Amino acid sequence: MAKQQAKRQRTRKAMILVSFLLFPITLNYISPYIIIDGASLGIINGSFIVFVLLFLSSLFLGRLWCAWLCPTGGLQVACFAINAKPAHGGRFDWIKWGIWIPWVSIIVIMAISAGGYQAVNFFHLTDSGISLDQPFVYPSYYTVVGMFLILSLTTGKRGGCHYICWMAPFMIIGRKTRNLVKWPALRLVADKDKCKDCKSCTENCPMSLDVNGRVQRGEMENSECILCGSCIDVCPESAITYSFSAG
Ligand code: SF4
Ligand code: SF4
């Protein structure tokens, strides 16, 4: 890996690890529970706003959040030191939709029951700005951390992203919307002729994707790709690159 590319991956990993260390502060802003509480009172809260921003960012940047900023992503990257086996995504990735669809339905029902959204309070149930400011919040924190930790350690790399993440579907929907219209967005582009089929890209993909197979087939788009750039940075032939373009 060239120096500059190694630095990019070190920087990326450092950023999501710091994000995980800050998770006791930021939990409420991506909380799957507080958005329900806010909806029941007609309040647009912090996590509502963050989820909307994740959706909007995915229209141009796909799941870049997952690679560079997500706190649970940081936790899972730390787990690679213990279990770096590929996750068997693909077959079971649908599980997160089985969580997401009922959860979003509950939010919608609560908001309708409250007569719609009437107020915005980014700090709803987060008055101090720090999520873990009261002992009663600790169980939520340890439940979220525990779920991602157990899945990563038992099912392989970023198992939590594949199976239970409630944020990923917002970005997958955004990405698929973009792919229908094909406006310019960040994406991977590969030159099949440069590829020597060494499979380094596949071995280093944190989302356990068959990257070299996709290079060979000329199909780089995948809803589980988080655009982390690991495949770009490990490829000895520079066969894969980032591109901000239509297509
Ligand atoms: S790392 Fe590069 S050369 Fe090796 S299989 Fe992947 S795309 Fe091909
Ligand atoms: S395909 Fe490449 S950019 Fe996408 S998740 Fe895998 S390593 Fe990262």
PDB file of C-alpha atoms and ligand atoms in Angstrom:
ATOM      1  CA  MET A   1       0.000   0.000   0.000  1.00  0.00           C
ATOM      2  CA  ALA A   2       1.481   3.354  -1.012  1.00  0.00           C
ATOM      3  CA  LYS A   3       2.223   5.757   1.837  1.00  0.00           C
ATOM      4  CA  GLN A   4      -0.557   8.198   1.045  1.00  0.00           C
ATOM      5  CA  GLN A   5      -3.125   5.407   0.741  1.00  0.00           C
ATOM      6  CA  ALA A   6      -2.004   3.822   4.015  1.00  0.00           C
ATOM      7  CA  LYS A   7      -2.379   7.223   5.650  1.00  0.00           C
ATOM      8  CA  ARG A   8      -5.939   7.544   4.322  1.00  0.00           C
ATOM      9  CA  GLN A   9      -6.938   4.242   5.907  1.00  0.00           C
ATOM     10  CA  ARG A  10      -5.166   5.083   9.186  1.00  0.00           C
ATOM     11  CA  THR A  11      -6.970   8.432   9.278  1.00  0.00           C
ATOM     12  CA  ARG A  12     -10.320   6.787   8.526  1.00  0.00           C
ATOM     13  CA  LYS A  13      -9.892   4.168  11.241  1.00  0.00           C
ATOM     14  CA  ALA A  14      -8.720   6.791  13.749  1.00  0.00           C
ATOM     15  CA  MET A  15     -11.802   8.904  13.014  1.00  0.00           C
ATOM     16  CA  ILE A  16     -14.320   6.132  13.612  1.00  0.00           C
ATOM     17  CA  LEU A  17     -12.471   4.948  16.710  1.00  0.00           C
ATOM     18  CA  VAL A  18     -12.643   8.495  18.130  1.00  0.00           C
ATOM     19  CA  SER A  19     -16.325   8.539  17.158  1.00  0.00           C
ATOM     20  CA  PHE A  20     -16.847   5.373  19.204  1.00  0.00           C
ATOM     21  CA  LEU A  21     -15.025   6.918  22.189  1.00  0.00           C
ATOM     22  CA  LEU A  22     -17.440   9.866  21.922  1.00  0.00           C
ATOM     23  CA  PHE A  23     -20.458   7.545  21.774  1.00  0.00           C
ATOM     24  CA  PRO A  24     -21.408   8.177  25.438  1.00  0.00           C
ATOM     25  CA  ILE A  25     -21.940  11.789  24.378  1.00  0.00           C
ATOM     26  CA  THR A  26     -23.528  11.189  20.971  1.00  0.00           C
ATOM     27  CA  LEU A  27     -25.751   8.133  21.538  1.00  0.00           C
ATOM     28  CA  ASN A  28     -28.981  10.136  21.781  1.00  0.00           C
ATOM     29  CA  TYR A  29     -28.417  11.769  18.397  1.00  0.00           C
ATOM     30  CA  ILE A  30     -28.667   8.417  16.629  1.00  0.00           C
ATOM     31  CA  SER A  31     -30.978   6.800  19.170  1.00  0.00           C
ATOM     32  CA  PRO A  32     -33.690   4.512  17.785  1.00  0.00           C
ATOM     33  CA  TYR A  33     -35.742   5.102  20.960  1.00  0.00           C
ATOM     34  CA  ILE A  34     -35.666   8.889  21.445  1.00  0.00           C
ATOM     35  CA  ILE A  35     -37.017   9.486  17.947  1.00  0.00           C
ATOM     36  CA  ILE A  36     -40.082   7.406  18.962  1.00  0.00           C
ATOM     37  CA  ASP A  37     -40.499   9.409  22.162  1.00  0.00           C
ATOM     38  CA  GLY A  38     -40.185  12.639  20.167  1.00  0.00           C
ATOM     39  CA  ALA A  39     -42.759  11.419  17.608  1.00  0.00           C
ATOM     40  CA  SER A  40     -45.232  10.571  20.389  1.00  0.00           C
ATOM     41  CA  LEU A  41     -45.028  14.216  21.511  1.00  0.00           C
ATOM     42  CA  GLY A  42     -44.890  15.731  18.028  1.00  0.00           C
ATOM     43  CA  ILE A  43     -41.263  16.780  18.482  1.00  0.00           C
ATOM     44  CA  ILE A  44     -38.586  16.563  15.803  1.00  0.00           C
ATOM     45  CA  ASN A  45     -35.554  15.598  17.862  1.00  0.00           C
ATOM     46  CA  GLY A  46     -31.802  15.197  17.254  1.00  0.00           C
ATOM     47  CA  SER A  47     -31.901  11.664  15.891  1.00  0.00           C
ATOM     48  CA  PHE A  48     -34.733  12.587  13.504  1.00  0.00           C
ATOM     49  CA  ILE A  49     -32.535  15.361  12.110  1.00  0.00           C
ATOM     50  CA  VAL A  50     -29.432  13.143  11.938  1.00  0.00           C
ATOM     51  CA  PHE A  51     -31.325  10.362  10.121  1.00  0.00           C
ATOM     52  CA  VAL A  52     -32.672  12.875   7.582  1.00  0.00           C
ATOM     53  CA  LEU A  53     -29.118  14.179   7.075  1.00  0.00           C
ATOM     54  CA  LEU A  54     -27.827  10.619   6.598  1.00  0.00           C
ATOM     55  CA  PHE A  55     -30.483  10.037   3.941  1.00  0.00           C
ATOM     56  CA  LEU A  56     -29.671  13.327   2.167  1.00  0.00           C
ATOM     57  CA  SER A  57     -25.899  12.709   2.301  1.00  0.00           C
ATOM     58  CA  SER A  58     -26.380   9.228   0.847  1.00  0.00           C
ATOM     59  CA  LEU A  59     -27.878  10.764  -2.289  1.00  0.00           C
ATOM     60  CA  PHE A  60     -24.363  11.949  -3.150  1.00  0.00           C
ATOM     61  CA  LEU A  61     -21.984  10.111  -0.838  1.00  0.00           C
ATOM     62  CA  GLY A  62     -23.585   6.703  -0.378  1.00  0.00           C
ATOM     63  CA  ARG A  63     -22.702   5.112   2.959  1.00  0.00           C
ATOM     64  CA  LEU A  64     -19.561   7.159   3.562  1.00  0.00           C
ATOM     65  CA  TRP A  65     -20.848   7.858   7.092  1.00  0.00           C
ATOM     66  CA  CYS A  66     -20.501   4.140   7.936  1.00  0.00           C
ATOM     67  CA  ALA A  67     -16.842   4.118   6.922  1.00  0.00           C
ATOM     68  CA  TRP A  68     -15.681   7.399   8.419  1.00  0.00           C
ATOM     69  CA  LEU A  69     -17.943   8.600  11.235  1.00  0.00           C
ATOM     70  CA  CYS A  70     -20.257   5.957  12.652  1.00  0.00           C
ATOM     71  CA  PRO A  71     -19.527   5.226  16.350  1.00  0.00           C
ATOM     72  CA  THR A  72     -20.745   1.636  16.108  1.00  0.00           C
ATOM     73  CA  GLY A  73     -18.532   1.287  13.036  1.00  0.00           C
ATOM     74  CA  GLY A  74     -15.588   2.269  15.236  1.00  0.00           C
ATOM     75  CA  LEU A  75     -16.493  -0.360  17.796  1.00  0.00           C
ATOM     76  CA  GLN A  76     -16.710  -3.002  15.096  1.00  0.00           C
ATOM     77  CA  VAL A  77     -13.382  -2.026  13.530  1.00  0.00           C
ATOM     78  CA  ALA A  78     -11.806  -2.486  16.975  1.00  0.00           C
ATOM     79  CA  CYS A  79     -13.292  -6.005  16.995  1.00  0.00           C
ATOM     80  CA  PHE A  80     -11.320  -6.913  13.843  1.00  0.00           C
ATOM     81  CA  ALA A  81      -8.366  -7.543  16.192  1.00  0.00           C
ATOM     82  CA  ILE A  82     -10.318 -10.485  17.628  1.00  0.00           C
ATOM     83  CA  ASN A  83     -12.459 -11.650  14.736  1.00  0.00           C
ATOM     84  CA  ALA A  84     -11.575 -10.522  11.220  1.00  0.00           C
ATOM     85  CA  LYS A  85     -13.414 -13.328   9.457  1.00  0.00           C
ATOM     86  CA  PRO A  86     -15.790 -12.285   6.680  1.00  0.00           C
ATOM     87  CA  ALA A  87     -19.396 -11.870   7.768  1.00  0.00           C
ATOM     88  CA  HIS A  88     -21.918 -13.926   5.857  1.00  0.00           C
ATOM     89  CA  GLY A  89     -23.799 -10.783   4.824  1.00  0.00           C
ATOM     90  CA  GLY A  90     -25.792 -11.222   1.654  1.00  0.00           C
ATOM     91  CA  ARG A  91     -27.959 -14.102   2.802  1.00  0.00           C
ATOM     92  CA  PHE A  92     -28.946 -12.419   6.073  1.00  0.00           C
ATOM     93  CA  ASP A  93     -28.701  -8.701   5.273  1.00  0.00           C
ATOM     94  CA  TRP A  94     -32.510  -8.642   5.063  1.00  0.00           C
ATOM     95  CA  ILE A  95     -32.685  -8.944   8.888  1.00  0.00           C
ATOM     96  CA  LYS A  96     -32.033  -5.227   9.333  1.00  0.00           C
ATOM     97  CA  TRP A  97     -35.058  -4.472   7.136  1.00  0.00           C
ATOM     98  CA  GLY A  98     -37.133  -6.683   9.419  1.00  0.00           C
ATOM     99  CA  ILE A  99     -36.114  -4.312  12.219  1.00  0.00           C
ATOM    100  CA  TRP A 100     -36.231  -1.070  10.279  1.00  0.00           C
ATOM    101  CA  ILE A 101     -39.693  -1.377   8.692  1.00  0.00           C
ATOM    102  CA  PRO A 102     -41.634  -1.974  11.973  1.00  0.00           C
ATOM    103  CA  TRP A 103     -39.518   0.661  13.727  1.00  0.00           C
ATOM    104  CA  VAL A 104     -40.217   3.360  11.115  1.00  0.00           C
ATOM    105  CA  SER A 105     -43.889   2.304  11.127  1.00  0.00           C
ATOM    106  CA  ILE A 106     -44.027   2.892  14.885  1.00  0.00           C
ATOM    107  CA  ILE A 107     -42.466   6.348  14.459  1.00  0.00           C
ATOM    108  CA  VAL A 108     -45.017   7.262  11.773  1.00  0.00           C
ATOM    109  CA  ILE A 109     -47.966   5.954  13.848  1.00  0.00           C
ATOM    110  CA  MET A 110     -46.760   7.877  16.921  1.00  0.00           C
ATOM    111  CA  ALA A 111     -46.341  11.087  14.928  1.00  0.00           C
ATOM    112  CA  ILE A 112     -49.812  10.746  13.385  1.00  0.00           C
ATOM    113  CA  SER A 113     -51.326  10.009  16.822  1.00  0.00           C
ATOM    114  CA  ALA A 114     -49.674  13.172  18.153  1.00  0.00           C
ATOM    115  CA  GLY A 115     -51.325  15.200  15.395  1.00  0.00           C
ATOM    116  CA  GLY A 116     -48.102  15.549  13.401  1.00  0.00           C
ATOM    117  CA  TYR A 117     -44.840  17.262  14.227  1.00  0.00           C
ATOM    118  CA  GLN A 118     -45.348  20.641  15.873  1.00  0.00           C
ATOM    119  CA  ALA A 119     -41.956  21.470  17.371  1.00  0.00           C
ATOM    120  CA  VAL A 120     -38.239  21.008  16.861  1.00  0.00           C
ATOM    121  CA  ASN A 121     -35.980  20.279  19.814  1.00  0.00           C
ATOM    122  CA  PHE A 122     -32.602  18.862  18.847  1.00  0.00           C
ATOM    123  CA  PHE A 123     -31.869  18.183  22.520  1.00  0.00           C
ATOM    124  CA  HIS A 124     -35.130  16.394  23.330  1.00  0.00           C
ATOM    125  CA  LEU A 125     -34.362  14.122  26.361  1.00  0.00           C
ATOM    126  CA  THR A 126     -30.743  15.300  26.002  1.00  0.00           C
ATOM    127  CA  ASP A 127     -30.897  18.536  27.956  1.00  0.00           C
ATOM    128  CA  SER A 128     -27.238  18.558  29.013  1.00  0.00           C
ATOM    129  CA  GLY A 129     -26.141  17.706  25.450  1.00  0.00           C
ATOM    130  CA  ILE A 130     -24.404  14.613  26.816  1.00  0.00           C
ATOM    131  CA  SER A 131     -26.283  11.374  26.283  1.00  0.00           C
ATOM    132  CA  LEU A 132     -24.966   9.432  29.281  1.00  0.00           C
ATOM    133  CA  ASP A 133     -25.652  12.094  31.890  1.00  0.00           C
ATOM    134  CA  GLN A 134     -28.025   9.983  33.991  1.00  0.00           C
ATOM    135  CA  PRO A 135     -27.558   6.404  35.251  1.00  0.00           C
ATOM    136  CA  PHE A 136     -30.902   5.309  33.754  1.00  0.00           C
ATOM    137  CA  VAL A 137     -29.431   5.871  30.261  1.00  0.00           C
ATOM    138  CA  TYR A 138     -26.573   3.408  30.873  1.00  0.00           C
ATOM    139  CA  PRO A 139     -28.631   0.266  30.067  1.00  0.00           C
ATOM    140  CA  SER A 140     -29.525   1.677  26.600  1.00  0.00           C
ATOM    141  CA  TYR A 141     -25.872   2.435  25.939  1.00  0.00           C
ATOM    142  CA  TYR A 142     -24.644  -0.977  27.042  1.00  0.00           C
ATOM    143  CA  THR A 143     -27.445  -2.711  25.109  1.00  0.00           C
ATOM    144  CA  VAL A 144     -26.463  -0.994  21.849  1.00  0.00           C
ATOM    145  CA  VAL A 145     -22.734  -1.527  22.426  1.00  0.00           C
ATOM    146  CA  GLY A 146     -23.364  -5.134  23.537  1.00  0.00           C
ATOM    147  CA  MET A 147     -25.406  -5.990  20.443  1.00  0.00           C
ATOM    148  CA  PHE A 148     -22.813  -4.648  18.007  1.00  0.00           C
ATOM    149  CA  LEU A 149     -19.971  -6.182  20.007  1.00  0.00           C
ATOM    150  CA  ILE A 150     -21.533  -9.661  20.132  1.00  0.00           C
ATOM    151  CA  LEU A 151     -22.482  -9.639  16.462  1.00  0.00           C
ATOM    152  CA  SER A 152     -19.017  -8.509  15.380  1.00  0.00           C
ATOM    153  CA  LEU A 153     -17.284 -11.087  17.516  1.00  0.00           C
ATOM    154  CA  THR A 154     -19.553 -13.970  16.544  1.00  0.00           C
ATOM    155  CA  THR A 155     -20.611 -13.326  12.948  1.00  0.00           C
ATOM    156  CA  GLY A 156     -17.527 -11.602  11.547  1.00  0.00           C
ATOM    157  CA  LYS A 157     -16.474  -8.218  10.270  1.00  0.00           C
ATOM    158  CA  ARG A 158     -19.086  -5.502  10.807  1.00  0.00           C
ATOM    159  CA  GLY A 159     -21.785  -8.076  11.535  1.00  0.00           C
ATOM    160  CA  GLY A 160     -23.830  -5.349  13.235  1.00  0.00           C
ATOM    161  CA  CYS A 161     -23.843  -3.253  10.026  1.00  0.00           C
ATOM    162  CA  HIS A 162     -25.112  -6.238   8.049  1.00  0.00           C
ATOM    163  CA  TYR A 163     -27.802  -7.497  10.399  1.00  0.00           C
ATOM    164  CA  ILE A 164     -29.149  -4.927  12.857  1.00  0.00           C
ATOM    165  CA  CYS A 165     -28.137  -1.396  11.928  1.00  0.00           C
ATOM    166  CA  TRP A 166     -31.213   0.843  11.929  1.00  0.00           C
ATOM    167  CA  MET A 167     -29.310   3.679  10.176  1.00  0.00           C
ATOM    168  CA  ALA A 168     -28.073   1.717   7.138  1.00  0.00           C
ATOM    169  CA  PRO A 169     -31.526   1.423   5.467  1.00  0.00           C
ATOM    170  CA  PHE A 170     -31.884   5.230   5.288  1.00  0.00           C
ATOM    171  CA  MET A 171     -28.643   5.370   3.300  1.00  0.00           C
ATOM    172  CA  ILE A 172     -29.412   2.286   1.208  1.00  0.00           C
ATOM    173  CA  ILE A 173     -32.725   3.852   0.157  1.00  0.00           C
ATOM    174  CA  GLY A 174     -30.896   7.101  -0.659  1.00  0.00           C
ATOM    175  CA  ARG A 175     -28.274   5.267  -2.678  1.00  0.00           C
ATOM    176  CA  LYS A 176     -30.808   3.197  -4.593  1.00  0.00           C
ATOM    177  CA  THR A 177     -32.787   6.359  -5.367  1.00  0.00           C
ATOM    178  CA  ARG A 178     -29.614   7.940  -6.726  1.00  0.00           C
ATOM    179  CA  ASN A 179     -28.818   4.823  -8.749  1.00  0.00           C
ATOM    180  CA  LEU A 180     -32.218   4.959 -10.431  1.00  0.00           C
ATOM    181  CA  VAL A 181     -31.629   8.499 -11.712  1.00  0.00           C
ATOM    182  CA  LYS A 182     -27.823   8.242 -11.882  1.00  0.00           C
ATOM    183  CA  TRP A 183     -26.931  11.818 -10.974  1.00  0.00           C
ATOM    184  CA  PRO A 184     -23.243  12.423 -10.101  1.00  0.00           C
ATOM    185  CA  ALA A 185     -22.225  10.803  -6.815  1.00  0.00           C
ATOM    186  CA  LEU A 186     -19.215   9.253  -5.132  1.00  0.00           C
ATOM    187  CA  ARG A 187     -18.701   5.707  -6.377  1.00  0.00           C
ATOM    188  CA  LEU A 188     -16.101   3.070  -7.161  1.00  0.00           C
ATOM    189  CA  VAL A 189     -14.813   2.608 -10.678  1.00  0.00           C
ATOM    190  CA  ALA A 190     -12.679  -0.380 -11.709  1.00  0.00           C
ATOM    191  CA  ASP A 191     -10.495  -1.208 -14.679  1.00  0.00           C
ATOM    192  CA  LYS A 192     -10.912  -4.930 -15.228  1.00  0.00           C
ATOM    193  CA  ASP A 193      -7.886  -5.060 -17.545  1.00  0.00           C
ATOM    194  CA  LYS A 194      -5.533  -3.911 -14.789  1.00  0.00           C
ATOM    195  CA  CYS A 195      -6.801  -6.510 -12.302  1.00  0.00           C
ATOM    196  CA  LYS A 196      -4.484  -9.497 -11.670  1.00  0.00           C
ATOM    197  CA  ASP A 197      -7.135 -11.253  -9.555  1.00  0.00           C
ATOM    198  CA  CYS A 198      -4.906 -11.301  -6.456  1.00  0.00           C
ATOM    199  CA  LYS A 199      -8.025 -10.932  -4.273  1.00  0.00           C
ATOM    200  CA  SER A 200      -6.389  -8.453  -1.845  1.00  0.00           C
ATOM    201  CA  CYS A 201      -9.393  -6.186  -2.271  1.00  0.00           C
ATOM    202  CA  THR A 202     -11.809  -8.916  -1.220  1.00  0.00           C
ATOM    203  CA  GLU A 203      -9.638  -9.973   1.730  1.00  0.00           C
ATOM    204  CA  ASN A 204      -9.471  -6.385   2.995  1.00  0.00           C
ATOM    205  CA  CYS A 205     -13.083  -5.385   2.442  1.00  0.00           C
ATOM    206  CA  PRO A 206     -14.567  -4.616   5.894  1.00  0.00           C
ATOM    207  CA  MET A 207     -18.032  -5.406   4.519  1.00  0.00           C
ATOM    208  CA  SER A 208     -16.940  -8.877   3.314  1.00  0.00           C
ATOM    209  CA  LEU A 209     -17.887  -8.137  -0.295  1.00  0.00           C
ATOM    210  CA  ASP A 210     -16.642 -10.140  -3.264  1.00  0.00           C
ATOM    211  CA  VAL A 211     -14.744  -7.120  -4.586  1.00  0.00           C
ATOM    212  CA  ASN A 212     -12.493  -8.884  -7.101  1.00  0.00           C
ATOM    213  CA  GLY A 213     -15.520 -10.700  -8.501  1.00  0.00           C
ATOM    214  CA  ARG A 214     -17.271  -7.369  -8.918  1.00  0.00           C
ATOM    215  CA  VAL A 215     -14.193  -5.917 -10.641  1.00  0.00           C
ATOM    216  CA  GLN A 216     -14.225  -8.844 -13.056  1.00  0.00           C
ATOM    217  CA  ARG A 217     -17.947  -8.442 -13.719  1.00  0.00           C
ATOM    218  CA  GLY A 218     -17.696  -4.653 -13.990  1.00  0.00           C
ATOM    219  CA  GLU A 219     -20.378  -4.239 -11.293  1.00  0.00           C
ATOM    220  CA  MET A 220     -18.897  -2.098  -8.526  1.00  0.00           C
ATOM    221  CA  GLU A 221     -22.203  -0.897  -7.081  1.00  0.00           C
ATOM    222  CA  ASN A 222     -23.423  -2.733  -3.975  1.00  0.00           C
ATOM    223  CA  SER A 223     -25.799  -1.488  -1.298  1.00  0.00           C
ATOM    224  CA  GLU A 224     -23.517  -2.873   1.432  1.00  0.00           C
ATOM    225  CA  CYS A 225     -20.448  -0.985   0.144  1.00  0.00           C
ATOM    226  CA  ILE A 226     -19.545   1.789   2.577  1.00  0.00           C
ATOM    227  CA  LEU A 227     -17.072   3.454   0.203  1.00  0.00           C
ATOM    228  CA  CYS A 228     -14.283   3.058   2.748  1.00  0.00           C
ATOM    229  CA  GLY A 229     -11.638   2.917   0.013  1.00  0.00           C
ATOM    230  CA  SER A 230      -9.808  -0.087   1.518  1.00  0.00           C
ATOM    231  CA  CYS A 231     -10.041  -1.961  -1.789  1.00  0.00           C
ATOM    232  CA  ILE A 232      -8.642   1.082  -3.603  1.00  0.00           C
ATOM    233  CA  ASP A 233      -5.789   1.440  -1.186  1.00  0.00           C
ATOM    234  CA  VAL A 234      -4.678  -2.211  -1.099  1.00  0.00           C
ATOM    235  CA  CYS A 235      -4.878  -2.884  -4.833  1.00  0.00           C
ATOM    236  CA  PRO A 236      -1.287  -3.271  -6.099  1.00  0.00           C
ATOM    237  CA  GLU A 237      -2.437  -2.573  -9.667  1.00  0.00           C
ATOM    238  CA  SER A 238      -4.464   0.567  -8.923  1.00  0.00           C
ATOM    239  CA  ALA A 239      -7.366  -1.127 -10.644  1.00  0.00           C
ATOM    240  CA  ILE A 240     -10.003   0.534  -8.437  1.00  0.00           C
ATOM    241  CA  THR A 241     -10.498   4.266  -7.954  1.00  0.00           C
ATOM    242  CA  TYR A 242     -12.980   6.694  -6.448  1.00  0.00           C
ATOM    243  CA  SER A 243     -14.989   8.709  -8.911  1.00  0.00           C
ATOM    244  CA  PHE A 244     -17.504  11.473  -8.359  1.00  0.00           C
ATOM    245  CA  SER A 245     -19.514  11.013 -11.502  1.00  0.00           C
ATOM    246  CA  ALA A 246     -22.758   9.902 -13.071  1.00  0.00           C
ATOM    247  CA  GLY A 247     -23.173   6.282 -14.083  1.00  0.00           C
TER     248      GLY A 247
HETATM  249  S1  SF4 B   1      -6.646  -6.006  -5.324  1.00  0.00           S
HETATM  250 FE1  SF4 B   1      -6.661  -5.130  -7.412  1.00  0.00          FE
HETATM  251  S2  SF4 B   1      -5.554  -6.622  -8.661  1.00  0.00           S
HETATM  252 FE2  SF4 B   1      -6.096  -7.663  -6.751  1.00  0.00          FE
HETATM  253  S3  SF4 B   1      -8.065  -8.658  -7.250  1.00  0.00           S
HETATM  254 FE3  SF4 B   1      -8.555  -6.671  -6.344  1.00  0.00          FE
HETATM  255  S4  SF4 B   1      -8.799  -5.288  -8.106  1.00  0.00           S
HETATM  256 FE4  SF4 B   1      -7.734  -7.124  -8.845  1.00  0.00          FE
HETATM  257  S1  SF4 B   2     -16.004  -2.641  -1.766  1.00  0.00           S
HETATM  258 FE1  SF4 B   2     -14.204  -1.383  -1.279  1.00  0.00          FE
HETATM  259  S2  SF4 B   2     -15.043   0.629  -0.693  1.00  0.00           S
HETATM  260 FE2  SF4 B   2     -16.749  -0.861  -0.605  1.00  0.00          FE
HETATM  261  S3  SF4 B   2     -16.797  -1.563   1.516  1.00  0.00           S
HETATM  262 FE3  SF4 B   2     -15.497  -3.027   0.399  1.00  0.00          FE
HETATM  263  S4  SF4 B   2     -13.396  -2.254   0.625  1.00  0.00           S
HETATM  264 FE4  SF4 B   2     -14.816  -0.575   1.214  1.00  0.00          FE
END
